[in-house]
Short mmCIF file of C-alpha atoms in Angstrom, two decimals:
data_model
loop_
_atom_site.label_atom_id
_atom_site.label_comp_id
_atom_site.label_asym_id
_atom_site.label_seq_id
_atom_site.Cartn_x
_atom_site.Cartn_y
_atom_site.Cartn_z
CA MET V 27 65.68 21.43 31.44
CA LEU V 28 63.22 20.00 33.33
CA ASN V 29 60.35 17.93 31.77
CA ILE V 30 56.95 19.94 32.35
CA GLN V 31 55.06 16.85 32.46
CA LEU V 32 57.38 15.93 35.32
CA ILE V 33 56.16 18.82 37.31
CA ARG V 34 52.57 18.16 35.93
CA ASP V 35 52.66 14.69 37.57
CA GLU V 36 55.16 15.22 40.30
CA ARG V 37 54.77 18.50 41.40
CA GLU V 38 55.58 18.17 45.11
CA ARG V 39 58.56 15.66 44.77
CA VAL V 40 60.19 18.39 42.26
CA LYS V 41 59.96 20.96 44.84
CA LYS V 42 61.32 18.91 47.43
CA LYS V 43 64.08 18.19 45.31
CA LEU V 44 64.59 21.64 44.46
CA GLN V 45 64.48 22.68 47.80
CA GLU V 46 67.31 20.27 48.82
CA LYS V 47 69.42 22.03 46.16
CA GLY V 48 68.59 25.09 48.10
CA GLU V 49 66.22 26.44 45.33
CA ASN V 50 63.02 28.58 46.27
CA THR V 51 60.29 26.33 45.15
CA GLU V 52 57.77 28.65 44.54
CA VAL V 53 58.44 29.03 41.16
CA ILE V 54 57.04 25.46 40.46
CA ASP V 55 53.59 26.14 41.89
CA GLU V 56 53.68 29.58 39.29
CA ILE V 57 54.79 27.26 36.37
CA TYR V 58 52.06 24.79 37.60
CA CYS V 59 49.34 27.48 37.01
CA LEU V 60 50.78 28.97 34.24
CA ASP V 61 50.79 25.42 32.56
CA GLU V 62 47.47 24.76 33.43
CA GLU V 63 46.02 28.06 31.84
CA TYR V 64 48.34 27.75 29.12
CA ARG V 65 46.60 24.23 28.02
CA LYS V 66 43.07 25.63 28.82
CA TYR V 67 43.76 28.23 26.07
CA ILE V 68 45.24 25.72 23.76
CA MET V 69 42.11 23.73 24.58
CA GLU V 70 39.98 26.86 23.59
CA ALA V 71 41.84 27.52 20.61
CA ASP V 72 41.40 23.77 19.22
CA GLU V 73 37.76 24.07 19.73
CA LEU V 74 37.54 27.65 18.04
CA LYS V 75 39.51 26.00 15.10
CA ASN V 76 37.08 23.30 14.81
CA LYS V 77 34.15 25.55 15.09
CA ARG V 78 35.77 27.68 12.34
CA ASN V 79 36.18 24.70 9.88
CA ASN V 80 32.70 23.37 10.63
CA THR V 81 31.48 27.26 9.96
CA SER V 82 33.46 27.26 6.62
CA LYS V 83 31.66 24.24 5.51
CA LYS V 84 28.54 25.62 5.97
CA ILE V 85 29.72 28.52 3.38
CA GLY V 86 30.05 25.99 0.66
CA GLU V 87 26.40 24.70 1.30
CA LEU V 88 25.28 28.09 1.03
CA LYS V 89 26.81 29.00 -2.27
CA ARG V 90 25.59 25.80 -3.97
CA ASN V 91 22.12 26.74 -2.55
CA LYS V 92 22.63 30.38 -3.88
CA GLU V 93 21.82 31.60 -0.46
CA ASP V 94 23.30 34.46 1.27
CA THR V 95 26.92 33.72 3.14
CA THR V 96 27.60 37.53 4.52
CA ALA V 97 26.59 36.52 7.92
CA VAL V 98 28.38 32.91 8.09
CA MET V 99 31.63 34.76 6.76
CA ALA V 100 31.23 37.63 9.22
CA MET V 101 31.22 34.59 11.85
CA VAL V 102 34.13 32.64 10.54
CA GLU V 103 36.09 35.81 10.38
CA GLU V 104 35.23 36.89 14.12
CA ILE V 105 36.33 33.13 14.84
CA GLY V 106 39.24 33.63 13.33
CA GLU V 107 40.06 37.12 15.21
CA GLN V 108 39.09 34.91 18.56
CA ILE V 109 41.74 32.42 17.85
CA LYS V 110 44.46 35.05 16.99
CA GLU V 111 43.71 36.60 20.48
CA LYS V 112 44.12 32.81 22.00
CA ASP V 113 47.32 32.17 19.94
CA LYS V 114 48.67 35.30 21.38
CA LEU V 115 48.00 34.42 24.60
CA ILE V 116 49.33 30.78 24.27
CA THR V 117 52.35 32.35 22.60
CA VAL V 118 52.93 34.69 25.90
CA LEU V 119 52.20 31.90 28.14
CA LYS V 120 54.74 29.32 26.47
CA ASP V 121 57.37 31.76 26.56
CA LYS V 122 56.69 32.47 30.51
CA ILE V 123 57.15 28.71 31.01
CA PHE V 124 60.12 28.32 28.95
CA ASN V 125 61.91 31.18 30.48
CA ALA V 126 60.93 29.97 33.90
CA LEU V 127 62.03 26.68 33.31
CA ALA V 128 65.22 27.67 31.56
CA VAL V 129 66.88 28.83 35.02
CA LEU V 130 65.88 25.96 37.17
CA PRO V 131 68.35 23.43 37.96
CA ASN V 132 68.20 19.78 37.41
CA ILE V 133 66.73 17.41 40.22
CA THR V 134 69.22 15.24 41.79
CA ASP V 135 68.94 11.33 41.71
CA GLU V 136 67.55 9.63 45.04
CA SER V 137 71.21 7.94 45.48
CA VAL V 138 72.41 11.46 46.05
CA PRO V 139 73.16 12.38 49.73
CA TYR V 140 71.36 15.20 51.41
CA GLY V 141 73.14 17.92 52.60
CA VAL V 142 73.36 21.81 52.39
CA SER V 143 77.02 22.47 51.58
CA GLU V 144 80.08 21.04 50.70
CA ALA V 145 80.73 20.06 54.38
CA GLU V 146 78.24 17.36 54.09
CA ASN V 147 79.67 15.88 50.78
CA ILE V 148 80.84 12.10 51.46
CA GLU V 149 84.09 10.51 50.88
CA ILE V 150 84.05 7.22 48.85
CA HIS V 151 87.47 6.24 48.99
CA LYS V 152 91.12 7.03 48.93
CA TRP V 153 94.03 6.35 46.73
CA GLU V 154 97.32 6.29 48.38
CA THR V 155 98.26 8.15 51.40
CA PRO V 156 99.21 12.14 50.96
CA THR V 157 102.90 12.59 50.23
CA THR V 158 105.02 13.75 53.05
CA PHE V 159 108.69 14.96 53.06
CA PRO V 160 111.57 14.74 55.03
CA PHE V 161 111.91 18.57 54.34
CA GLU V 162 109.77 21.55 54.53
CA PRO V 163 107.87 21.30 50.97
CA GLN V 164 107.57 24.23 48.87
CA ALA V 165 104.20 25.49 47.24
CA HIS V 166 103.98 24.79 43.55
CA TRP V 167 104.00 28.89 42.67
CA ASP V 168 107.51 28.91 44.28
CA LEU V 169 108.75 26.04 43.05
CA VAL V 170 107.76 26.94 39.30
CA GLU V 171 109.28 30.48 39.52
CA ASN V 172 112.29 29.24 41.09
CA LEU V 173 112.59 26.52 38.26
CA GLY V 174 112.12 29.29 35.90
CA ILE V 175 109.22 26.94 34.16
CA VAL V 176 106.11 29.43 34.70
CA ASP V 177 105.75 33.26 34.73
CA PHE V 178 103.32 34.86 36.53
CA GLU V 179 104.70 38.32 36.39
CA ARG V 180 105.17 38.72 32.65
CA ALA V 181 101.50 37.18 32.20
CA ALA V 182 100.06 40.03 34.24
CA LYS V 183 101.92 42.36 32.24
CA ILE V 184 100.64 41.02 28.74
CA THR V 185 97.20 40.33 30.16
CA GLY V 186 96.45 40.75 34.03
CA SER V 187 96.13 38.35 37.14
CA ARG V 188 95.16 34.75 37.17
CA PHE V 189 97.08 34.30 33.62
CA SER V 190 100.36 32.41 33.44
CA ILE V 191 103.15 31.91 30.87
CA TYR V 192 104.70 28.15 30.99
CA ARG V 193 108.36 28.42 29.91
CA GLY V 194 110.63 25.41 28.51
CA GLN V 195 110.07 22.22 30.44
CA GLY V 196 107.06 23.80 32.11
CA ALA V 197 105.69 24.16 28.65
CA LYS V 198 107.06 20.49 27.83
CA LEU V 199 105.20 19.39 30.68
CA VAL V 200 101.95 20.60 29.69
CA ARG V 201 101.97 19.55 26.28
CA ALA V 202 103.13 15.70 27.50
CA LEU V 203 100.41 15.92 29.95
CA ILE V 204 97.91 16.98 27.34
CA ASN V 205 99.23 14.15 25.07
CA PHE V 206 99.30 11.49 27.92
CA MET V 207 95.67 12.18 28.80
CA LEU V 208 94.38 12.03 25.29
CA ASP V 209 96.22 8.78 24.37
CA THR V 210 95.00 7.18 27.51
CA HIS V 211 91.49 8.13 26.74
CA GLU V 212 91.63 7.08 22.98
CA LYS V 213 93.09 3.78 24.26
CA ALA V 214 89.99 3.09 26.48
CA GLY V 215 87.55 3.91 23.39
CA TYR V 216 87.19 7.42 23.65
CA GLU V 217 86.91 9.29 20.28
CA GLU V 218 89.41 12.38 20.31
CA MET V 219 87.79 15.50 18.75
CA MET V 220 89.36 19.15 18.26
CA THR V 221 86.28 21.69 18.66
CA PRO V 222 86.10 25.37 18.35
CA ALA V 223 87.07 27.61 21.46
CA ILE V 224 84.36 29.98 20.42
CA VAL V 225 80.42 29.04 20.71
CA ASN V 226 77.26 30.56 20.09
CA GLU V 227 74.51 31.44 22.98
CA SER V 228 72.48 28.35 21.85
CA SER V 229 75.57 26.08 22.64
CA LEU V 230 75.55 27.38 26.02
CA PHE V 231 72.08 27.30 26.70
CA ALA V 232 72.40 23.58 25.61
CA THR V 233 74.76 22.74 28.48
CA GLY V 234 73.05 25.02 31.21
CA ASN V 235 75.76 27.71 31.40
CA PHE V 236 72.95 30.00 29.72
CA PRO V 237 71.16 31.97 31.18
CA LYS V 238 71.90 31.72 34.91
CA PHE V 239 75.77 31.72 34.52
CA LYS V 240 76.39 34.35 32.07
CA GLU V 241 78.69 36.41 33.94
CA ASP V 242 80.64 33.43 34.17
CA VAL V 243 81.56 33.42 30.43
CA PHE V 244 83.60 35.73 28.37
CA LYS V 245 81.99 37.33 25.62
CA VAL V 246 83.91 38.10 22.33
CA GLU V 247 82.74 41.86 22.07
CA ALA V 248 83.25 42.38 18.47
CA GLU V 249 80.45 39.68 17.75
CA LYS V 250 77.06 39.40 19.07
CA ASN V 251 76.97 36.09 19.67
CA TYR V 252 80.10 34.74 20.35
CA TYR V 253 81.58 33.57 23.67
CA LEU V 254 84.56 31.68 24.82
CA ILE V 255 84.35 28.33 26.10
CA PRO V 256 84.38 27.64 30.13
CA THR V 257 84.73 24.03 29.06
CA ALA V 258 84.89 21.53 26.55
CA GLU V 259 81.65 19.60 27.63
CA VAL V 260 80.17 22.76 25.61
CA THR V 261 81.29 22.00 22.69
CA LEU V 262 81.12 18.05 22.48
CA THR V 263 77.57 18.21 24.00
CA ALA V 264 76.30 21.23 21.78
CA MET V 265 77.84 19.33 18.65
CA MET V 266 74.81 17.00 18.86
CA LYS V 267 72.04 19.61 19.08
CA ASP V 268 68.57 18.90 17.00
CA GLU V 269 69.95 15.54 15.97
CA ILE V 270 68.37 11.71 16.43
CA ILE V 271 71.04 9.39 17.19
CA PRO V 272 70.57 5.70 16.11
CA THR V 273 70.61 3.82 19.33
CA ALA V 274 73.21 1.68 17.66
CA ASP V 275 75.81 4.37 18.06
CA PHE V 276 75.48 4.33 22.00
CA PRO V 277 77.38 5.02 24.20
CA ILE V 278 79.03 7.88 22.51
CA LYS V 279 82.11 8.44 24.31
CA ARG V 280 84.40 11.48 23.12
CA THR V 281 87.53 13.34 24.47
CA ALA V 282 88.79 16.84 23.79
CA TYR V 283 91.85 19.16 24.66
CA THR V 284 90.83 22.53 24.56
CA PRO V 285 91.75 25.89 26.52
CA CYS V 286 89.35 27.21 28.72
CA PHE V 287 87.95 30.60 29.79
CA ARG V 288 86.17 31.59 32.77
CA SER V 289 85.89 35.04 34.48
CA GLU V 290 85.85 33.51 38.06
CA ALA V 291 82.94 35.74 39.01
CA GLY V 292 82.00 35.45 42.57
CA SER V 293 85.64 33.86 43.40
CA ALA V 294 87.60 36.89 44.71
CA GLY V 295 90.11 36.08 47.28
CA ARG V 296 90.30 32.33 46.44
CA ASP V 297 93.26 30.48 45.61
CA THR V 298 94.60 33.91 44.15
CA ARG V 299 98.13 32.28 43.78
CA GLY V 300 99.45 29.79 41.71
CA LEU V 301 97.66 27.70 38.65
CA ILE V 302 94.42 26.50 40.86
CA ARG V 303 92.01 29.46 39.62
CA GLN V 304 93.08 30.83 36.38
CA HIS V 305 91.16 32.92 34.05
CA GLN V 306 92.55 30.63 31.25
CA PHE V 307 93.52 27.18 31.58
CA ASP V 308 93.77 24.01 29.78
CA LYS V 309 91.78 20.96 30.05
CA VAL V 310 91.19 17.49 28.85
CA GLU V 311 87.12 16.73 29.11
CA LEU V 312 85.54 13.25 28.71
CA VAL V 313 81.64 13.61 27.30
CA HIS V 314 79.34 10.54 27.26
CA MET V 315 75.60 10.07 25.33
CA THR V 316 73.48 6.99 26.00
CA THR V 317 70.28 5.94 27.05
CA LYS V 318 68.32 6.63 30.06
CA GLU V 319 68.96 2.71 31.16
CA ASN V 320 72.61 3.36 31.13
CA SER V 321 73.40 6.77 32.29
CA PHE V 322 74.20 5.66 36.05
CA ILE V 323 76.12 2.75 34.72
CA GLU V 324 78.55 4.86 32.92
CA LEU V 325 78.69 7.70 35.47
CA GLU V 326 80.73 4.98 37.07
CA GLU V 327 82.55 4.20 33.96
CA LEU V 328 83.49 7.66 33.58
CA ARG V 329 84.47 8.57 37.18
CA GLU V 330 86.95 5.56 37.16
CA GLU V 331 88.49 6.85 33.46
CA ALA V 332 89.19 10.03 35.60
CA GLU V 333 90.79 8.16 38.42
CA ARG V 334 92.62 6.08 35.97
CA ILE V 335 94.72 9.35 34.86
CA LEU V 336 95.73 10.29 38.65
CA LYS V 337 96.58 6.69 39.51
CA LEU V 338 98.88 6.42 36.52
CA LEU V 339 100.56 9.31 37.75
CA LYS V 340 100.75 8.05 41.09
CA LEU V 341 99.30 11.36 42.58
CA PRO V 342 97.22 10.74 45.90
CA PHE V 343 93.56 11.74 45.62
CA ARG V 344 90.50 11.13 47.19
CA THR V 345 86.76 10.74 45.30
CA ILE V 346 83.67 12.26 46.95
CA VAL V 347 80.06 12.13 46.19
CA LEU V 348 78.51 15.59 46.43
CA CYS V 349 75.40 16.34 48.58
CA THR V 350 72.24 17.53 47.16
CA GLY V 351 73.06 21.26 48.40
CA ASP V 352 76.69 21.05 46.63
CA THR V 353 75.54 19.54 42.98
CA GLY V 354 75.93 21.58 40.15
CA PHE V 355 72.80 23.39 37.91
CA SER V 356 72.73 20.49 35.62
CA SER V 357 73.83 17.64 37.22
CA ALA V 358 71.60 15.11 38.72
CA LYS V 359 74.73 13.43 40.65
CA THR V 360 78.39 14.44 40.67
CA TYR V 361 81.65 12.56 41.84
CA ASP V 362 84.82 15.10 42.60
CA LEU V 363 88.10 13.76 42.05
CA GLU V 364 90.41 15.76 44.67
CA VAL V 365 94.10 15.71 44.27
CA TRP V 366 96.32 16.09 47.37
CA LEU V 367 98.19 19.46 47.40
CA PRO V 368 100.99 19.89 50.24
CA SER V 369 100.91 23.42 50.06
CA TYR V 370 97.10 23.68 50.85
CA ASN V 371 97.99 20.31 53.23
CA ALA V 372 94.23 19.26 51.64
CA TYR V 373 92.98 17.78 48.96
CA LYS V 374 91.55 20.47 46.34
CA GLU V 375 89.12 19.25 43.53
CA ILE V 376 90.79 18.37 39.96
CA SER V 377 87.87 16.94 38.47
CA SER V 378 84.02 16.94 38.23
CA CYS V 379 82.10 13.75 36.91
CA SER V 380 78.52 14.43 36.35
CA ASN V 381 75.53 12.51 35.37
CA CYS V 382 73.09 15.35 33.60
CA THR V 383 70.45 12.58 32.77
CA ASP V 384 68.19 14.08 30.12
CA PHE V 385 68.40 17.72 31.38
CA GLN V 386 71.06 18.98 28.72
CA GLY V 387 69.39 16.77 25.79
CA ARG V 388 66.23 18.22 26.63
CA ARG V 389 67.89 21.68 26.15
CA ALA V 390 69.76 20.76 23.32
CA ASN V 391 67.08 18.72 21.76
CA ILE V 392 69.23 15.59 21.47
CA ARG V 393 67.05 12.50 21.06
CA TYR V 394 67.32 8.89 20.29
CA ARG V 395 64.56 6.12 19.61
CA ASP V 396 63.96 3.36 22.18
CA GLU V 397 63.22 -0.28 21.54
CA ASP V 398 59.57 0.76 20.59
CA ASN V 399 60.54 3.56 18.04
CA LYS V 400 59.64 6.19 20.80
CA THR V 401 61.60 9.52 20.79
CA GLN V 402 63.51 9.74 23.98
CA TYR V 403 66.20 12.35 24.95
CA ALA V 404 69.69 11.57 25.27
CA HIS V 405 71.36 11.49 28.91
CA THR V 406 74.44 13.08 28.97
CA LEU V 407 77.50 12.73 30.91
CA ASN V 408 80.85 14.95 31.25
CA GLY V 409 83.93 14.97 33.58
CA SER V 410 87.44 16.39 33.42
CA GLY V 411 90.11 14.30 32.26
CA LEU V 412 91.67 16.27 33.69
CA ALA V 413 92.57 20.04 34.58
CA ILE V 414 95.75 20.14 33.07
CA GLY V 415 96.84 23.46 35.13
CA ARG V 416 95.79 21.96 38.56
CA THR V 417 97.62 18.62 37.49
CA PHE V 418 100.61 20.24 36.69
CA ALA V 419 100.63 22.01 40.10
CA ALA V 420 100.00 18.44 41.80
CA ILE V 421 102.92 16.98 39.87
CA ILE V 422 105.20 19.79 40.60
CA GLU V 423 104.23 19.74 44.87
CA ASN V 424 104.08 16.10 45.15
CA TYR V 425 106.96 15.26 42.98
CA GLN V 426 109.35 18.13 44.79
CA ASN V 427 112.93 17.56 45.86
CA GLU V 428 114.89 19.00 48.67
CA ASP V 429 117.17 20.73 46.28
CA GLY V 430 114.17 22.38 44.47
CA THR V 431 114.18 19.83 41.50
CA VAL V 432 110.87 18.07 40.29
CA THR V 433 111.09 14.36 39.28
CA ILE V 434 108.95 13.61 36.24
CA PRO V 435 106.28 10.90 36.83
CA GLU V 436 107.39 7.69 35.02
CA VAL V 437 104.62 7.44 32.59
CA LEU V 438 105.20 11.08 31.31
CA ILE V 439 108.88 10.46 30.62
CA PRO V 440 108.40 9.23 27.13
CA TYR V 441 106.18 12.44 26.53
CA MET V 442 109.16 14.72 28.08
CA ASN V 443 111.38 13.12 25.00
CA GLY V 444 113.37 11.16 28.01
CA ILE V 445 113.62 14.22 30.55
CA LYS V 446 113.45 12.72 34.34
CA ILE V 447 114.05 15.98 36.13
CA ILE V 448 113.11 19.20 36.18
CA GLN V 449 115.73 21.68 37.17
CA LYS V 450 116.68 25.42 36.62
#
């Protein structure tokens, strides 16, 4: 959530930054006016409370002098009613300001390039050249069905479209990827966590999924306040809600494997085949918490950690920095990692690494004390390390052989119990 003080002090800059994200900026002027009215009523209520206190003192003096207190007591009661009315107005205005701020995105960092769409994202670097074959390569959705390692048809029968069943060596490859990623991140200093796949509404509010993106989240209908997680970013961040973290604990670096669930609202017709866009998918997530001074340094470290998995798997990829118009709701700066997929003849996103600055910390009330013992909101970062289904698809396509078999990347062979080739 944006700091109201930022709107008070730098209203025009906030409007400019939100405009760069494609947001309507009229709401900023509305919030500014509501805040002025709110502070005016606060001041008036404080003055009335002081007046009531001073008037109440007179009652004691009158009683001691055995004088009539009726008029003064009536005055105190009247002031009390005025305070109640002011407090009601203050509560209404406070709620209006909160609700308006709740749907506003984070503003982007000055280092983020300006642009209105993904077409204006900027490539930072490429790693390895796209895979080429001396034969006509197959798409992963055909390869996995021919090999009998993923069953889309039966998944659709038991649930619906955009679900999958991994079978045999396919299931083993998924498990190998999860364990390989978790082991790699643990060696890099990440604490492994196992978190719930169901969260409450306040946890989704904390990370910026609610209220604006409620339609993207699956609700547990039997429970009033339970939802399936869209990513472990929610659990790894929200677990620190309402805490003051000792500065000595920073940086906090955590990783978790979870299933993830997304309704994919608004994505009709996009990536309908294969494993790229599923309603349920697996992911290993990375989350950092740190001080405001170090968050952009750690963004680079987070990006490098996600890139390391792709390098170890020897998958061609590129890294791009998202422009202002393509940067996500909670993010101040995002790098996307895109892996090469021969079936698309293009790079496809496999990880987003974002610095959310204090936006989520403020929503979740996650704080720390700085060197002056002043309370600050923690800066949070998150990234996929990586999305398992998309990594699976990238391996199948980039490591395929002319006979329809798939070679296992060297680093995964120990996790596959020595299996080097997936074959029918």
